[in-house]
Amino acid sequence: MLVPLSWYIILSAVIFSIGVFGFLARRNLIIMFISIELMLNSVNISLAAFSHYLQVMRGQILVFFVITVAAAEAAIGLAILIAYYKNNPTIKVDEINLLKG
Amino acid sequence: MDFGAGFSLIDIRPLTPEITMICTGLILLLLDLVVKKKEAIAVLGIIGTIVAIFATYRLYAFNETRSIFLEMFALDGYANFFKIIFYINVILTICISFRYMKIEKASIGEYYALLMFATTGMMIMASAADLIVLYLGLELMALSTYILAGLMRKQRKSNEAALKYFFLGAFSSAFLLYGISLTFGLTGTTNIQDIAGLVSSLSIADNAIMHLAVVFLIVAFGFKIALVPFHMWAPDVYEGAPTSITAFMSVGPKAAGFAVLGRVLFEAFGDMQIMWSSILVPLSILTMAVGSIIALAQTNIKRMLAYSSVAHAGYILLGIIAGTTDGLISSVNYLMIYMFMNMGAFAIVIMLRSEGFQGEELEDYKGLAKTNPAAAALMLVFMFSLTGIPPTAGFIGKFYVIMEAINAGDMYLAITAVVFSVISAFFYLRVVMYMYMNDPKETVILTKSPSMTFALALTTVMVLVLGVFPSVLLNLVRSSIIS
């Protein structure tokens, strides 16, 4: 049975929404980080689905770039997180409030 | 040389400026291992940038307006003009950070290499003729600036700035990708020029999903140019990051964001102008309002300048909302002027930072005119320019964007801009009042260096010259964009 395109797009939209919700509602930096990865991967699902149904390769090319950039982003993000944690051991967003006004 | 598939070495010639910048960055990284004097690395960075300027000039002089790599990379006047902004921006940043990074004990070679990489990312964004290239350029710029914001690893403020910048930046790039994916799904292409044709031939300009895609793209670019309500990161990051990087970030990524915003909205979604300008109008009003009003309550000058840069994004947006070529010209003109005045103001802020003295509070400016009359006079010029008082360049910038708003029939927008411009005079002129009308609290020792003098001289001269002879810059912008 062929899975229709709309299923993929709905799946992608649902996962993206879960990611947005997780980023905005959860107060733990690691969970927020995972939410961002969720959002990026939901985009990958829709790009791959569109690319397959339209028979245009550009979407799949972009998927590879997104995966690569997401890896670089994870490396930099975790490095920043560790640099922060060394000086200020907390990963709760509410306690990150040195800068405000 | 032939690489097969009709690709030859001559095809990468339009890419020479970017290649030069990347190679300079890599060489700086390697030299950092052996060279003890980091100033030498900085000078090499400036030399690399000058070579890139020369390469851009050569390409420009030969009038090579074309797209390469299967129409993915555009080389046109629009991109070239933005590249000039990025070059001057990086040179000024290096000039003002010589001594500063030493005082902050963060004088490491990676700093200059990352500046080069971030600038290359911006250049790729300005030249992007395809949404894939746009995304890659944006990420190269963003990832480099995340690190630069957190470069002072030992300081909690800098750590926190990098953390906030990273999380909100990554969040916004997910929105960009979702917008790209929806656009791709509807049109079947990622090429900006082809999207424009397909939007009209498939008549999807009124499609709700297409509107959603445009909204997502505006949200993503709005994060980069710090439009309200996507500006939450800006004050915190600007305050916590090293001041030289704050100066770099307040101009570079903002200009790059406007470059892609202008290109995507004007070229790809030109048919949907009514739709996207109706989104941008409230954003622009909010941006001017929040930026000007919250800045009134700030006591830290970096934070105040952060809100001021948010407000300026609102003014620059007026030209884009107008939706005409003249409007775009006025926005680009404003960006160039904004770079000079903002860089100048940050240069003074950096001069106040010395060993054991932060110099970031507004109170620190009390009586500066008595202790350091020259620095106070320059700060006066930059503050007047940021307010928009003639004969400084800031007036010219505001004048043209507001005029374009009136020409486009957005009278209420023009009036709003003028009102908030007046409100913003309060916090800019407060700095002037502190400097000239108060007695010094303590003697402020300025950190001077020849490169800082150069940066200040360049910015001051440009602010005054462009204020008196505005047509020089305006004609340059016009000839670049119309070509």
XYZ file of C-alpha atoms in Angstrom:
584
model
C 0.000 0.000 0.000
C 1.328 3.382 -0.950
C 1.447 5.892 1.883
C -0.056 9.180 0.648
C 2.043 12.348 0.765
C -0.320 14.076 3.169
C 0.458 11.518 5.889
C 4.125 12.417 5.775
C 3.356 16.114 5.837
C 0.990 15.725 8.793
C 3.598 13.602 10.606
C 6.196 16.284 9.937
C 3.885 19.070 11.132
C 3.013 17.153 14.289
C 6.660 16.464 15.142
C 7.557 20.095 14.409
C 4.781 21.252 16.740
C 5.975 18.875 19.460
C 9.437 20.375 19.037
C 8.148 23.950 19.280
C 6.064 23.060 22.318
C 8.986 21.291 23.966
C 11.274 24.247 23.349
C 8.830 26.772 24.755
C 7.340 24.772 27.627
C 10.183 22.705 29.071
C 12.653 24.369 31.428
C 15.564 21.970 31.026
C 18.290 22.981 28.580
C 18.984 19.444 27.407
C 15.298 18.786 26.703
C 15.147 22.100 24.838
C 18.143 21.036 22.811
C 16.467 17.735 21.956
C 13.354 19.677 20.939
C 15.398 21.681 18.443
C 16.763 18.442 16.965
C 13.184 17.183 16.744
C 12.189 20.279 14.779
C 15.119 19.872 12.370
C 14.304 16.203 11.786
C 10.631 16.920 11.184
C 11.770 19.207 8.387
C 13.893 16.369 7.025
C 10.825 14.100 6.878
C 8.808 16.624 4.900
C 11.722 17.476 2.600
C 12.383 13.824 1.795
C 8.669 13.164 1.253
C 8.235 16.183 -1.041
C 11.382 15.279 -2.891
C 10.201 11.702 -3.478
C 6.707 12.675 -4.615
C 7.835 15.536 -6.838
C 10.779 13.477 -8.161
C 13.087 16.469 -7.632
C 16.421 15.777 -5.963
C 16.897 19.222 -4.407
C 14.904 18.278 -1.334
C 17.076 15.271 -0.587
C 20.216 17.313 -1.156
C 18.970 19.777 1.439
C 18.272 16.887 3.841
C 21.946 15.919 3.711
C 22.991 19.508 4.365
C 20.567 19.770 7.267
C 21.920 16.585 8.843
C 25.501 17.832 8.471
C 24.758 21.284 9.837
C 22.729 19.803 12.703
C 25.776 17.743 13.688
C 27.981 20.862 13.686
C 25.310 22.728 15.590
C 25.098 19.967 18.217
C 28.873 20.051 18.676
C 28.930 23.815 19.159
C 25.798 23.849 21.292
C 27.068 21.202 23.679
C 30.455 22.938 23.875
C 28.752 26.196 24.851
C 26.597 24.301 27.337
C 29.650 22.713 28.979
C 31.504 26.034 29.096
C 28.473 27.479 30.831
C 28.081 24.540 33.211
C 31.694 24.805 34.374
C 31.114 28.321 35.705
C 27.524 27.926 36.742
C 26.361 24.401 37.444
C 22.702 24.462 36.448
C 20.718 23.429 33.402
C 17.431 24.948 34.505
C 16.452 27.839 32.258
C 14.806 29.770 35.088
C 18.119 29.987 36.913
C 19.935 31.473 33.913
C 19.140 35.059 34.735
C 22.387 36.956 35.130
C 21.518 39.136 32.146
C 18.204 40.920 32.397
C 16.665 44.375 32.508
C 41.430 22.976 -16.905
C 38.388 20.804 -17.450
C 36.605 19.061 -14.607
C 34.094 17.318 -16.852
C 30.385 18.022 -17.159
C 31.191 21.377 -18.730
C 32.689 22.730 -15.536
C 35.992 24.537 -15.718
C 38.170 26.426 -13.294
C 37.022 29.745 -14.709
C 33.561 29.013 -13.288
C 34.720 29.475 -9.727
C 36.120 32.933 -10.424
C 33.041 34.735 -9.099
C 33.727 32.907 -5.850
C 37.235 34.344 -5.350
C 36.258 36.791 -2.563
C 34.677 34.006 -0.489
C 37.573 31.630 -1.156
C 40.019 34.356 -0.132
C 38.191 34.944 3.124
C 37.949 31.233 3.990
C 41.641 30.674 3.157
C 42.603 33.682 5.288
C 40.610 32.225 8.163
C 42.296 28.831 7.814
C 45.766 30.394 7.593
C 45.043 32.424 10.712
C 44.024 29.250 12.533
C 47.306 27.566 11.587
C 49.438 30.611 12.390
C 47.815 30.830 15.795
C 49.789 27.710 16.740
C 53.188 29.253 16.035
C 52.792 33.031 16.265
C 52.971 34.394 19.799
C 52.022 37.983 18.964
C 48.302 37.869 18.215
C 48.448 41.390 16.740
C 50.318 39.949 13.765
C 47.425 37.560 13.161
C 44.969 40.445 13.318
C 46.986 42.425 10.769
C 47.035 39.388 8.493
C 43.268 39.170 8.824
C 42.950 42.773 7.655
C 45.280 42.071 4.736
C 43.190 39.037 3.741
C 40.055 41.151 3.805
C 41.708 43.802 1.641
C 42.619 41.102 -0.900
C 38.991 39.983 -0.882
C 37.884 43.596 -1.436
C 40.226 43.763 -4.389
C 38.788 40.502 -5.776
C 35.244 41.833 -5.412
C 36.266 45.076 -7.084
C 37.835 43.198 -10.023
C 34.689 41.115 -10.520
C 32.560 44.199 -10.191
C 34.670 46.245 -12.582
C 34.297 43.541 -15.230
C 30.552 43.803 -14.695
C 30.179 40.071 -14.289
C 26.552 39.991 -13.266
C 25.705 36.338 -13.448
C 24.687 33.225 -11.603
C 26.991 30.267 -11.213
C 26.771 26.694 -9.929
C 23.435 25.901 -11.593
C 22.017 29.325 -10.698
C 22.739 28.777 -7.031
C 25.136 31.634 -6.435
C 24.399 35.115 -7.725
C 27.004 37.728 -8.402
C 25.212 41.030 -8.802
C 25.401 44.611 -7.624
C 23.064 43.914 -4.728
C 25.323 41.167 -3.349
C 28.458 43.192 -4.013
C 27.177 46.195 -2.141
C 26.336 44.093 0.891
C 29.784 42.527 0.682
C 31.302 46.018 0.962
C 29.318 46.494 4.193
C 30.619 43.162 5.529
C 34.252 43.957 4.604
C 34.208 47.351 6.312
C 32.427 45.776 9.253
C 35.078 43.093 9.762
C 37.974 45.524 9.288
C 36.516 47.960 11.818
C 35.841 45.105 14.240
C 39.447 43.909 14.040
C 40.668 47.489 14.495
C 38.648 48.079 17.645
C 39.469 44.697 19.182
C 43.320 44.846 19.133
C 43.748 46.121 22.677
C 40.316 45.195 23.958
C 40.705 41.430 23.640
C 44.016 41.680 25.482
C 42.377 43.480 28.386
C 39.657 40.832 28.437
C 42.412 38.169 28.394
C 40.744 36.543 25.416
C 43.308 37.519 22.794
C 43.437 34.251 20.911
C 43.983 33.577 17.224
C 40.680 31.752 16.807
C 38.935 35.046 17.410
C 40.168 36.495 14.122
C 39.632 33.258 12.217
C 36.039 33.051 13.421
C 35.474 36.662 12.365
C 36.622 35.669 8.872
C 34.325 32.624 8.786
C 31.340 34.602 10.040
C 31.965 37.243 7.383
C 32.184 34.562 4.688
C 28.826 33.237 5.861
C 27.328 36.701 5.458
C 28.860 37.065 1.991
C 27.355 33.721 0.950
C 23.982 34.868 2.293
C 24.155 38.083 0.288
C 24.984 36.107 -2.862
C 22.561 33.243 -2.291
C 20.308 32.699 -5.289
C 19.014 29.418 -3.887
C 17.417 28.664 -0.549
C 19.889 25.807 0.102
C 22.854 28.146 -0.280
C 21.037 30.733 1.820
C 20.622 28.195 4.634
C 24.277 27.154 4.508
C 25.522 30.750 4.527
C 23.219 31.603 7.400
C 24.450 28.650 9.452
C 28.107 29.420 8.754
C 27.520 32.952 9.987
C 25.398 31.897 12.964
C 27.618 29.065 14.221
C 30.678 31.331 14.117
C 28.919 34.133 15.973
C 27.624 31.760 18.678
C 31.217 30.910 19.507
C 32.376 34.523 19.275
C 29.672 35.594 21.747
C 30.960 33.051 24.263
C 34.637 33.650 23.677
C 35.344 34.887 27.196
C 34.987 31.409 28.626
C 35.829 32.392 32.191
C 33.085 34.978 32.440
C 29.572 33.911 33.335
C 28.004 36.766 31.383
C 29.704 35.708 28.184
C 28.751 32.046 28.736
C 25.166 33.013 29.277
C 25.097 35.254 26.195
C 26.409 32.437 24.003
C 23.925 29.988 25.475
C 20.936 32.246 24.864
C 22.123 33.194 21.394
C 22.670 29.573 20.463
C 19.304 28.312 21.658
C 17.235 31.059 20.070
C 19.351 31.018 16.907
C 18.957 27.265 16.458
C 15.226 27.592 17.155
C 14.909 30.238 14.439
C 16.877 28.233 11.876
C 14.394 25.366 12.354
C 11.678 27.835 11.325
C 13.728 28.842 8.299
C 14.020 25.192 7.282
C 10.320 24.546 7.713
C 9.592 27.571 5.551
C 12.018 26.320 2.904
C 10.490 22.850 2.998
C 6.947 24.190 2.514
C 8.113 26.423 -0.329
C 9.868 23.466 -1.912
C 6.798 21.281 -1.510
C 4.549 23.809 -3.248
C 6.841 24.899 -6.056
C 9.177 21.934 -6.471
C 12.260 24.135 -6.522
C 14.502 26.019 -4.130
C 15.826 28.501 -6.656
C 14.746 32.010 -5.707
C 14.248 33.160 -9.299
C 12.307 30.017 -10.282
C 10.080 30.284 -7.210
C 8.920 33.695 -8.436
C 7.931 32.261 -11.828
C 6.243 29.206 -10.326
C 4.301 31.224 -7.762
C 2.630 33.123 -10.607
C 2.340 30.246 -13.124
C 0.892 27.812 -10.556
C -1.169 30.743 -9.138
C -0.424 29.802 -5.527
C 0.057 33.377 -4.348
C -3.190 33.084 -2.394
C -2.524 29.589 -1.094
C -2.708 29.417 2.700
C 0.287 27.053 2.921
C 2.332 29.435 0.775
C 1.445 32.243 3.183
C 2.513 30.024 6.079
C 5.859 29.414 4.365
C 6.432 33.156 3.916
C 5.495 33.757 7.555
C 8.018 31.117 8.670
C 10.741 32.702 6.545
C 9.953 36.161 7.964
C 10.072 34.744 11.506
C 13.484 33.193 10.842
C 14.937 36.352 9.312
C 13.239 38.402 12.017
C 15.293 36.556 14.622
C 18.501 37.442 12.810
C 17.664 41.133 12.413
C 16.109 41.307 15.908
C 12.573 42.355 15.026
C 10.115 42.543 17.902
C 8.735 40.032 19.048
C 11.798 37.982 18.027
C 14.283 40.296 19.712
C 14.356 38.663 23.182
C 17.895 37.426 22.664
C 19.360 40.741 21.494
C 19.735 42.746 24.745
C 21.066 39.788 26.745
C 23.493 38.666 24.073
C 24.680 42.195 23.319
C 25.361 42.818 26.984
C 27.132 39.557 27.715
C 29.248 39.171 24.577
C 32.659 40.845 24.296
C 31.985 44.464 23.275
C 33.867 44.167 19.986
C 31.682 41.179 19.103
C 28.592 43.114 20.127
C 29.625 45.766 17.622
C 30.239 43.077 14.996
C 26.898 41.358 15.678
C 24.865 44.529 15.744
C 25.898 45.281 12.157
C 26.969 42.134 10.306
C 24.247 39.546 10.961
C 21.647 42.306 10.851
C 22.815 43.495 7.430
C 23.020 39.892 6.214
C 19.502 39.258 7.519
C 18.248 42.278 5.601
C 20.130 41.134 2.497
C 18.318 37.783 2.420
C 15.016 39.320 3.548
C 15.183 41.792 0.665
C 16.214 39.201 -1.898
C 13.705 36.527 -0.872
C 10.751 38.860 -0.473
C 11.453 40.998 -3.542
C 12.613 38.300 -5.945
C 10.898 35.093 -4.875
C 7.672 36.448 -3.407
C 7.337 39.710 -5.331
C 3.788 38.709 -6.343
C 2.784 38.401 -2.702
C 3.910 41.892 -1.742
C 0.538 42.887 -0.258
C 0.565 39.806 1.946
C 4.104 40.139 3.338
C 3.993 43.875 3.774
C 0.813 43.473 5.839
C 2.859 41.215 8.158
C 5.862 43.517 8.224
C 3.909 46.714 9.016
C 2.860 45.707 12.562
C 6.280 44.145 13.138
C 7.974 47.375 12.120
C 5.757 49.529 14.376
C 6.282 47.146 17.311
C 10.016 47.071 16.689
C 10.350 50.848 16.677
C 8.105 51.160 19.752
C 9.662 48.467 21.924
C 13.212 49.367 20.905
C 12.801 53.086 21.652
C 10.702 52.808 24.802
C 12.579 50.027 26.631
C 15.892 51.705 25.844
C 14.745 54.600 28.034
C 14.932 52.391 31.122
C 18.443 51.016 30.536
C 21.422 51.877 32.705
C 23.971 49.750 30.858
C 25.217 51.349 27.646
C 25.627 48.039 25.794
C 22.037 47.147 26.643
C 20.878 50.597 25.607
C 22.662 50.299 22.268
C 21.107 46.837 21.875
C 17.603 48.266 22.162
C 18.670 51.113 19.913
C 19.762 48.588 17.276
C 16.376 46.885 17.611
C 14.688 50.237 16.967
C 16.921 50.877 13.954
C 15.856 47.531 12.464
C 12.320 48.916 12.536
C 13.337 52.009 10.587
C 15.265 49.973 8.021
C 12.193 47.797 7.553
C 10.225 50.839 6.298
C 12.079 50.753 2.994
C 11.368 47.036 2.541
C 7.676 47.509 3.364
C 7.452 50.152 0.634
C 8.080 47.266 -1.753
C 9.704 49.369 -4.467
C 13.256 49.419 -5.749
C 13.623 52.916 -4.325
C 12.496 51.598 -0.969
C 15.093 48.833 -1.080
C 17.737 51.414 -2.002
C 16.825 53.566 0.986
C 17.059 50.537 3.309
C 20.475 49.511 2.021
C 21.634 53.120 2.251
C 20.463 53.193 5.871
C 22.306 49.952 6.659
C 25.600 51.389 5.399
C 25.152 54.579 7.448
C 23.991 52.584 10.480
C 27.188 50.541 10.307
C 29.410 53.619 10.587
C 27.547 55.304 13.416
C 26.995 52.143 15.427
C 30.599 50.986 15.044
C 31.779 54.426 16.131
C 29.603 54.393 19.246
C 30.834 50.919 20.194
C 34.437 52.008 19.595
C 34.005 54.675 22.285
C 32.387 52.116 24.620
C 35.416 49.867 24.101
C 37.836 52.740 24.789
C 36.307 53.202 28.232
C 37.108 49.601 29.140
C 40.471 49.435 30.817
C 42.239 47.122 33.241
C 39.971 46.780 36.271
C 37.303 49.162 34.954
C 34.243 47.929 33.066
C 33.016 51.292 31.749
C 29.703 49.796 30.674
C 27.363 51.818 32.871
C 25.841 55.082 31.705
C 27.077 56.642 34.964
C 30.643 56.052 33.807
C 30.105 58.673 31.113
C 29.528 61.428 33.647
C 31.880 64.314 33.010
C 33.693 62.601 30.153
C 33.860 65.958 28.367
C 36.040 67.347 31.155
C 38.443 64.437 31.400
C 38.544 63.377 27.727
C 37.076 66.127 25.528
C 37.998 64.446 22.218
C 36.300 61.148 23.041
C 33.260 62.993 24.350
C 33.028 65.051 21.159
C 33.154 61.908 19.000
C 30.517 60.204 21.148
C 28.403 63.331 20.703
C 28.648 62.998 16.921
C 27.640 59.311 17.020
C 24.771 59.920 19.433
C 23.482 62.790 17.267
C 23.772 60.559 14.232
C 21.917 57.678 15.909
C 19.177 60.123 16.902
C 19.017 61.459 13.361
C 20.059 65.085 13.813
C 21.497 66.877 10.762
C 24.192 67.353 9.501
C 25.083 63.781 10.480
C 24.531 60.738 8.273
C 21.897 59.289 10.592
C 19.526 62.060 9.519
C 20.009 61.206 5.849
C 19.353 57.512 6.479
C 16.139 58.188 8.363
C 15.087 60.880 5.889
C 15.193 58.510 2.909
C 13.427 55.561 4.540
C 10.681 57.824 5.865
C 10.373 59.507 2.473
C 9.969 56.109 0.805
C 7.293 55.192 3.348
C 5.416 58.383 2.382
C 5.902 57.708 -1.343
C 4.418 54.246 -0.862
C 1.386 55.812 0.795
C 2.153 54.569 4.309
C 1.682 57.950 5.929
C 0.869 56.529 9.375
C 4.095 54.480 9.284
C 6.112 57.589 8.515
C 4.458 59.449 11.386
C 5.098 56.531 13.763
C 8.740 56.464 12.742
C 9.133 60.181 13.404
C 7.391 59.937 16.794
C 9.606 57.076 17.982
C 12.636 58.832 16.580
C 11.824 61.752 18.860
C 11.354 59.414 21.823
C 14.716 57.810 21.073
C 16.357 61.244 21.252
C 15.779 61.092 25.003
C 18.094 58.180 25.704
C 20.726 59.108 23.126
C 20.924 62.666 24.363
C 21.000 61.476 27.972
C 24.468 60.118 27.244
C 25.430 63.535 25.854
C 23.980 65.213 28.938
C 25.967 62.925 31.251
C 29.145 63.678 29.336
C 28.781 67.455 29.144
C 26.646 68.569 32.071
C 27.772 66.394 34.952
C 30.949 66.439 36.977
C 33.267 63.475 36.630
C 32.763 60.800 39.284
C 36.208 59.366 38.799
C 38.905 59.936 36.227
C 38.322 57.568 33.324
C 41.501 56.415 31.621
C 40.883 55.656 27.965
C 42.531 52.680 26.308
C 43.976 54.134 23.136
C 45.709 52.415 20.258
C 46.597 53.443 16.688
C 44.105 51.020 15.161
C 41.371 52.401 17.401
C 42.237 55.914 16.251
C 41.968 54.726 12.673
C 38.556 53.136 13.271
C 37.278 56.251 15.021
C 38.631 58.540 12.320
C 37.037 56.472 9.564
C 33.644 56.249 11.242
C 33.556 59.934 12.216
C 34.610 61.118 8.773
C 32.048 58.862 7.096
C 29.249 59.943 9.456
C 29.972 63.617 8.759
C 30.781 63.337 5.038
C 27.752 61.183 4.259
C 25.658 63.625 6.257
C 26.805 66.562 4.138
C 27.116 64.788 0.761
C 24.439 62.078 0.897
C 24.236 61.683 -2.874
C 27.672 60.014 -3.015
C 26.474 56.947 -1.154
C 22.955 57.024 -2.540
C 24.183 57.014 -6.136
C 26.511 54.127 -5.358
C 23.661 52.118 -3.835
C 21.365 52.983 -6.724
C 23.851 51.968 -9.398
C 24.600 48.725 -7.521
C 21.013 47.633 -7.024
C 19.604 48.676 -10.382
C 22.369 46.955 -12.358
